[in-house]
PDB file of C-alpha atoms in Angstrom:
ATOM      1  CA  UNK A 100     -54.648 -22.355  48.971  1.00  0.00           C
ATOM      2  CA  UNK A 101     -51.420 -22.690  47.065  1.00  0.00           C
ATOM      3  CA  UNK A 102     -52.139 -26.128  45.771  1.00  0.00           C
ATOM      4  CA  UNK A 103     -55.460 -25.364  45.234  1.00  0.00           C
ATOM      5  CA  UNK A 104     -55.035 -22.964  42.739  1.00  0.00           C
ATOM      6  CA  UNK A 105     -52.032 -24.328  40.883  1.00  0.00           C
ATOM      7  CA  UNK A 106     -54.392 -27.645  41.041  1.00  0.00           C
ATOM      8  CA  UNK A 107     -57.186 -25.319  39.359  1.00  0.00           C
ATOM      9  CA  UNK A 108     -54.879 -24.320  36.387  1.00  0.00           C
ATOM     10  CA  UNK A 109     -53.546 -27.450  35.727  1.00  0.00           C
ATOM     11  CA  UNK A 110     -57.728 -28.469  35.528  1.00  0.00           C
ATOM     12  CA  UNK A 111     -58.139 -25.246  33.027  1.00  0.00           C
ATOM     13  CA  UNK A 112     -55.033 -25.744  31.138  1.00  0.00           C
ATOM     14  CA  UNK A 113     -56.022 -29.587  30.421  1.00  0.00           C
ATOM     15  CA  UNK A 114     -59.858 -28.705  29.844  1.00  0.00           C
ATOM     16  CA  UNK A 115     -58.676 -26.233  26.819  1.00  0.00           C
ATOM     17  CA  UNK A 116     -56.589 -29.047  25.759  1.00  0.00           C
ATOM     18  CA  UNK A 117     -59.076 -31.984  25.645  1.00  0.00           C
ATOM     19  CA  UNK A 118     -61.663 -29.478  24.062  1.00  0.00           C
ATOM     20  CA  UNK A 119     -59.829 -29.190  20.883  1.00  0.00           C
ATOM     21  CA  UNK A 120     -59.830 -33.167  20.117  1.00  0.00           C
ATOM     22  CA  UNK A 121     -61.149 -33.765  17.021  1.00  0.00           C
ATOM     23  CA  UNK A 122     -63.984 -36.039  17.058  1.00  0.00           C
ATOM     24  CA  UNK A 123     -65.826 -34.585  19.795  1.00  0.00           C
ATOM     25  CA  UNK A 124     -69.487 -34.739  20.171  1.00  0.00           C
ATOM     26  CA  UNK A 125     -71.403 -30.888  20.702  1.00  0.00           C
ATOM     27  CA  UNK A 126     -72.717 -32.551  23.612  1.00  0.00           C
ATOM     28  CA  UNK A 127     -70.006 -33.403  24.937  1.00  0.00           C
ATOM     29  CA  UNK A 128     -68.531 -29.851  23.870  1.00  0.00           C
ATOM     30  CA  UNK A 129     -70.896 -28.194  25.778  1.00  0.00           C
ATOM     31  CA  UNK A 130     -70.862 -29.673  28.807  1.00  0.00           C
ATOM     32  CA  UNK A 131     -67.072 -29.313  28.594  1.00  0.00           C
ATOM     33  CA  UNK A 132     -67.427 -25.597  27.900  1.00  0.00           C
ATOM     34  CA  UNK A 133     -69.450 -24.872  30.776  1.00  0.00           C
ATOM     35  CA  UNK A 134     -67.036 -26.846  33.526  1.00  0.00           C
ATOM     36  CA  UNK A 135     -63.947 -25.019  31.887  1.00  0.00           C
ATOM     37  CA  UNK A 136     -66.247 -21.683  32.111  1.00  0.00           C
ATOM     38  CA  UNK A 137     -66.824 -22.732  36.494  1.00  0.00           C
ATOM     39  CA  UNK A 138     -63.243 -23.311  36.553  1.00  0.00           C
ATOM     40  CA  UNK A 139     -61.755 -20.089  34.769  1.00  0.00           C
ATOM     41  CA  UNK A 140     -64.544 -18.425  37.269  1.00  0.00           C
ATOM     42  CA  UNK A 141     -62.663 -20.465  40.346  1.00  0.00           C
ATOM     43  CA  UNK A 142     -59.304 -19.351  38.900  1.00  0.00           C
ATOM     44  CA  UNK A 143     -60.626 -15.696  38.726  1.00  0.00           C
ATOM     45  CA  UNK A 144     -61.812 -15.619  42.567  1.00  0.00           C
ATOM     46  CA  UNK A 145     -58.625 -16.989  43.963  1.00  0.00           C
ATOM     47  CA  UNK A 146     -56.614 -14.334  42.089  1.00  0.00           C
ATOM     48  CA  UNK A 147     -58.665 -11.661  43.121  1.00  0.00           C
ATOM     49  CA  UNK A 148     -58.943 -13.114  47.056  1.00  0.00           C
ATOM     50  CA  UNK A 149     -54.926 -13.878  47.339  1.00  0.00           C
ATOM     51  CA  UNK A 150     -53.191 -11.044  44.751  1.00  0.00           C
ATOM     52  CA  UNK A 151     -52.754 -13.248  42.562  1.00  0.00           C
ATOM     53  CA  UNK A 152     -51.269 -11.461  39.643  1.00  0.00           C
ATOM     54  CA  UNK A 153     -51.991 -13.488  36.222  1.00  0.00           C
ATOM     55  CA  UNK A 154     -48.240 -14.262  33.911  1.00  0.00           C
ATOM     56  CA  UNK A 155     -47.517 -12.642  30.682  1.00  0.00           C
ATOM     57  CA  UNK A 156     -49.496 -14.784  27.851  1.00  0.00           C
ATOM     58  CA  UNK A 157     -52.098 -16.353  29.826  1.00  0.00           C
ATOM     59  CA  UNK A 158     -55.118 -16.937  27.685  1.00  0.00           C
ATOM     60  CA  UNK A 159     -58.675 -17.531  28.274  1.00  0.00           C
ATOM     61  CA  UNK A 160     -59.589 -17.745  25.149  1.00  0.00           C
ATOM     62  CA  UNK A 161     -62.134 -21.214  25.168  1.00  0.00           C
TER      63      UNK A 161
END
């Protein structure tokens, strides 16, 4: 579970970076958008299921 979830932030953390490229196509954007969306949902579950408390200054802002 452990690597699972760190392996799901590291996803979500690059996702939010790669979506701010400039250059990008709203096709692309979207599609983007929506994984990122499934894997802040995946994050989400395996905080709730394992007590997962979130850190100071995590954002979910995409």
């Amino acid at each position: 579970m452990r690597s699972t979830y760190r392996n799901l932030q590291i996803i979500k953390h690059a996702l939010q970076y790669y979506i701010s490229r400039p250059n990008a196509n709203e096709k692309d954007l979207a599609r983007e958008k929506s994984l990122l969306k499934r894997i802040e949902d995946e994050v989400e579950y395996y905080q709730k299921a394992y007590h997962i408390t979130k850190k100071r200054g995590e954002n979910n802002g995409y």
